[in-house]
Amino acid sequence: MASSHPRLSQLRCLRTLFLTRATNSTSPGSYRPLIPAAVLALSVTLAGCGGSAAGVRPADAARPAAGGGGAASAAPGTTQARPPRTSADLRASADPGAATTSAPARLPGLGPRTLAEIPADARQAVLVTGRGKDSSASQVVLYRRTGAGWEPGATWPAHNALKGWTEDHHAGDLRSPIGVFTLTDAGGLLADPGTKLPYDQGPAFTIGGTGFEGEPLAGSFDYVVAIDYNRRPGTSPLDWTRPLGADKGGGIWLHVDHGGPTQGCVSLTQKHMKELLLALDPAQHPVIVMGDAESLKR
């Protein structure tokens, strides 16, 4: 996302934060602690999700040993969604031998280096494949590991950062980090749709302004999943802890697509974000594997 007047957008965002962030959700399972207003104000200039300086920027977290995924703009001809958690089950029940013949033993399109970063206990993998190193268009597939192999769900169009991908992400470079990252925490402006992930709901997920292509950013943070790049897993997406330092960026989320490139995040339609939230299960140790197609072959 991007604003043509970043300084003005930041002031608007700051004003929104002080006016709207009064309390956090008190619903069962939501995070109780609130980030102090002063910390949220500082985050406007430090965090890296989305495309507009007018938005609340997400949490930063430590990069785990195994990592991430990515998203991109809607690409012509991409397959639209079907429920990612049930499609494989339906195929298997209709034809018990189908899973054995169709499920790949390894996630497709990944080279040995990328495969080695995927934790052995991961049973869900959000595979984000960018169209090119400098492209903001990607596709997303949720895989789940079964006895037969990695069962694919639907293919969803997505956006990633404006300038594409990088293996050495820094704050403000307008590229999404390449790698494998865990997915441990979720949240959003809207109420928990029923995800098994810890979910932080509250007004601090409000964002305004416009993106790189002039599109409105409102609603982009209705649903988010924190990508554990330079952030502390097990905390709200709004936790601004950056174990690798502020220069390495952070606040990299999966969030609702606003119709254009992001600053570093991966974005999906609201429908697909909701489906993803319902599918992700911490007991399955989900990860996101993200990057452009050529980089993922490393």
XYZ file of C-alpha atoms in Angstrom:
298
model
C 0.000 0.000 0.000
C 1.177 3.542 -0.526
C 0.073 7.098 0.054
C 0.980 10.080 -2.090
C 1.426 12.134 1.114
C 3.186 9.798 3.574
C 3.729 12.441 6.289
C 0.077 13.486 6.219
C -0.991 9.832 6.175
C 1.123 9.090 9.236
C -0.461 11.988 11.161
C -3.924 10.727 10.237
C -3.026 7.210 11.318
C -1.646 8.486 14.616
C -4.806 10.474 15.254
C -6.911 7.389 14.456
C -4.902 5.295 16.894
C -5.397 7.723 19.807
C -9.101 8.147 19.071
C -10.061 4.531 18.384
C -7.818 2.243 20.380
C -9.540 2.435 23.778
C -9.957 -1.197 24.687
C -9.124 -4.608 23.332
C -11.538 -7.493 22.885
C -12.522 -9.246 26.057
C -13.832 -12.282 24.241
C -12.497 -15.684 25.400
C -9.141 -16.583 23.898
C -8.267 -13.049 22.757
C -5.110 -11.289 23.843
C -5.664 -9.138 26.924
C -2.623 -6.804 27.055
C -2.819 -3.652 24.945
C 0.164 -2.023 23.292
C 0.641 1.428 24.918
C -0.417 4.356 22.756
C 3.124 5.715 22.640
C 4.420 2.409 21.285
C 1.667 2.323 18.665
C 2.551 5.863 17.636
C 6.203 4.894 17.221
C 5.179 1.895 15.146
C 3.744 4.131 12.436
C 7.266 4.980 11.342
C 8.890 1.605 12.047
C 6.525 -1.174 10.988
C 6.391 -2.641 7.491
C 3.066 -4.237 6.537
C 0.673 -2.913 3.961
C 1.362 -0.139 1.483
C 0.288 3.124 3.057
C 1.956 5.066 5.806
C -1.574 5.889 6.929
C -2.094 2.376 8.286
C -1.358 0.740 11.598
C 1.724 -1.361 10.899
C 1.805 -4.942 12.193
C 3.936 -6.695 14.695
C 7.524 -7.699 14.152
C 8.773 -11.064 15.140
C 11.790 -13.278 15.256
C 12.466 -15.332 12.183
C 12.266 -19.004 13.092
C 14.638 -21.597 11.717
C 12.011 -22.668 9.249
C 9.769 -20.240 7.472
C 7.327 -18.450 5.141
C 5.005 -17.782 2.225
C 3.752 -14.978 -0.052
C 0.901 -13.546 -2.093
C 0.241 -11.428 -5.124
C -2.200 -9.624 -7.376
C -5.041 -11.447 -9.047
C -3.619 -13.222 -12.061
C -5.770 -14.060 -15.096
C -6.642 -17.729 -15.251
C -5.928 -18.561 -11.614
C -8.195 -21.136 -10.041
C -10.770 -19.788 -7.629
C -11.216 -21.184 -4.149
C -12.737 -24.347 -2.893
C -12.535 -25.230 0.813
C -8.834 -25.957 1.380
C -9.313 -28.319 4.303
C -11.892 -30.573 2.724
C -11.048 -30.932 -0.957
C -8.460 -33.653 -0.396
C -10.763 -35.478 1.979
C -13.570 -35.425 -0.569
C -11.296 -36.781 -3.288
C -10.006 -39.507 -1.009
C -13.484 -40.568 0.087
C -14.695 -40.717 -3.515
C -11.656 -42.694 -4.624
C -9.461 -44.226 -1.882
C -6.579 -44.588 -4.321
C -6.725 -40.998 -5.601
C -4.695 -39.466 -2.771
C -1.908 -41.987 -3.250
C -1.547 -41.143 -6.918
C -2.092 -37.354 -6.789
C -0.430 -36.139 -3.600
C 3.223 -35.181 -4.084
C 5.711 -36.546 -1.575
C 7.318 -33.079 -1.477
C 5.854 -29.641 -1.913
C 6.061 -28.892 -5.647
C 8.375 -26.240 -7.053
C 10.767 -26.226 -4.087
C 14.482 -26.914 -4.233
C 16.579 -28.714 -1.585
C 17.520 -25.566 0.348
C 13.909 -24.429 0.703
C 12.694 -27.931 1.553
C 15.338 -28.213 4.277
C 13.899 -25.120 6.001
C 10.461 -26.707 6.475
C 10.170 -28.147 10.006
C 9.699 -31.898 10.221
C 6.558 -31.470 12.330
C 4.813 -29.096 9.889
C 1.534 -30.572 8.678
C 0.173 -27.442 6.973
C 2.051 -25.255 4.495
C 0.819 -22.063 2.841
C 2.825 -22.013 -0.391
C 3.106 -18.519 -1.886
C 4.691 -18.528 -5.334
C 5.542 -15.155 -6.866
C 5.263 -14.636 -10.589
C 8.740 -13.074 -10.764
C 11.520 -11.660 -8.595
C 10.327 -8.110 -9.278
C 6.607 -8.845 -9.563
C 3.864 -8.081 -7.047
C 1.651 -10.915 -8.351
C 1.568 -14.319 -6.662
C -0.581 -17.356 -6.122
C -1.290 -19.127 -2.846
C -2.057 -22.794 -2.179
C -2.674 -24.313 1.246
C -1.189 -27.815 1.485
C -1.651 -30.302 4.284
C 0.564 -33.277 4.881
C -1.136 -36.674 5.090
C 0.107 -40.252 5.001
C -0.167 -40.051 1.216
C 1.866 -36.858 0.850
C 1.138 -33.131 0.573
C -2.519 -32.665 -0.366
C -3.208 -29.339 -2.157
C -6.204 -27.114 -1.574
C -7.432 -24.361 -3.881
C -5.200 -21.948 -5.779
C -5.844 -18.326 -4.811
C -4.598 -15.133 -6.517
C -2.725 -12.753 -4.223
C -0.509 -9.676 -3.960
C 2.959 -9.322 -2.451
C 5.225 -6.273 -2.158
C 5.381 -3.616 -4.868
C 8.960 -4.405 -5.943
C 8.736 -8.187 -5.559
C 10.941 -10.383 -3.361
C 14.233 -10.385 -1.480
C 16.349 -12.768 0.607
C 17.684 -9.817 2.616
C 14.635 -7.821 3.630
C 15.080 -4.363 5.162
C 12.528 -1.847 6.366
C 11.182 0.229 3.486
C 12.666 -1.800 0.621
C 9.163 -2.582 -0.698
C 10.019 -6.271 -1.135
C 8.570 -9.311 0.599
C 10.984 -11.585 2.479
C 11.759 -14.961 0.899
C 11.774 -17.948 3.211
C 9.899 -20.364 5.429
C 8.187 -18.895 8.474
C 5.826 -20.225 11.116
C 2.234 -19.000 11.478
C 1.236 -18.760 15.134
C -1.032 -15.743 15.683
C -3.972 -13.967 14.087
C -6.226 -10.988 14.632
C -8.228 -8.301 12.930
C -10.758 -5.526 13.078
C -13.576 -8.048 12.661
C -14.569 -10.658 15.216
C -12.871 -14.039 15.302
C -14.450 -16.086 12.483
C -13.708 -19.328 14.348
C -9.998 -19.871 13.829
C -8.007 -22.193 16.086
C -5.138 -19.698 16.141
C -4.974 -17.205 19.036
C -6.974 -14.202 17.756
C -6.648 -10.541 18.798
C -9.670 -8.449 17.790
C -9.847 -4.685 18.217
C -9.952 -1.191 16.678
C -6.143 -0.921 16.394
C -6.447 -2.939 13.173
C -8.071 0.089 11.494
C -6.271 1.500 8.449
C -7.019 4.349 6.049
C -5.472 6.096 3.086
C -4.772 4.732 -0.374
C -2.439 2.156 -1.872
C 0.179 2.321 -4.598
C -2.469 2.293 -7.319
C -4.807 4.739 -5.600
C -7.022 2.009 -4.163
C -8.572 2.527 -0.692
C -6.894 0.582 2.107
C -9.925 0.469 4.410
C -10.695 -3.103 5.477
C -7.220 -4.465 4.705
C -6.758 -5.507 8.326
C -10.236 -6.967 8.835
C -8.446 -10.333 9.088
C -4.697 -10.852 9.485
C -2.300 -13.702 10.191
C 1.123 -12.657 11.470
C 4.027 -14.136 9.500
C 6.786 -14.942 11.986
C 9.461 -12.862 10.312
C 11.352 -10.671 12.817
C 8.620 -10.947 15.413
C 8.014 -12.812 18.653
C 5.756 -15.854 18.035
C 2.964 -16.381 20.527
C 2.012 -12.704 20.765
C -0.616 -10.493 19.154
C 0.156 -9.384 15.590
C 0.286 -5.894 17.152
C 3.355 -6.754 19.237
C 6.178 -4.588 17.876
C 9.079 -6.620 19.277
C 11.793 -6.978 16.599
C 14.408 -9.531 17.630
C 16.505 -8.895 14.508
C 16.378 -5.120 14.949
C 14.251 -2.396 13.377
C 16.408 -2.221 10.243
C 15.335 -5.749 9.260
C 11.738 -4.640 8.991
C 8.757 -6.513 10.329
C 5.014 -6.364 10.550
C 4.787 -8.854 7.682
C 1.247 -10.218 7.603
C -1.192 -12.182 5.532
C -4.114 -9.759 5.272
C -7.144 -8.783 3.188
C -6.310 -7.697 -0.358
C -7.070 -4.071 -1.268
C -6.537 -4.469 -4.999
C -2.889 -3.535 -5.301
C 0.686 -4.308 -4.165
C 1.710 -4.216 -0.505
C 4.770 -2.865 1.275
C 5.915 -6.362 2.231
C 2.873 -8.402 3.189
C 0.885 -11.031 1.304
C -2.781 -10.248 0.658
C -5.778 -12.415 -0.223
C -9.433 -11.611 -0.800
C -11.490 -11.381 2.363
C -13.272 -14.619 1.469
C -10.001 -16.489 1.097
C -8.526 -14.953 4.239
C -11.530 -16.190 6.202
C -11.175 -19.670 4.694
C -7.488 -19.682 5.569
C -8.195 -18.644 9.166
C -10.724 -21.443 9.515
C -8.269 -23.968 8.091
C -5.089 -23.130 10.021
C -4.573 -25.280 13.098
C -1.699 -24.702 15.554
C -1.723 -28.423 16.327
C -0.589 -28.955 12.711
C 2.367 -26.533 13.114
C 1.505 -24.441 10.039
C 4.205 -22.623 8.072
C 4.265 -20.285 5.114
C 6.730 -20.893 2.284
C 7.039 -17.711 0.259
C 9.069 -16.272 -2.588
C 9.263 -15.948 -6.338
C 9.201 -19.216 -8.292
C 12.895 -19.168 -9.219
C 14.073 -18.395 -5.689
C 11.967 -21.197 -4.224
C 13.803 -23.680 -6.466
C 17.103 -22.985 -4.659
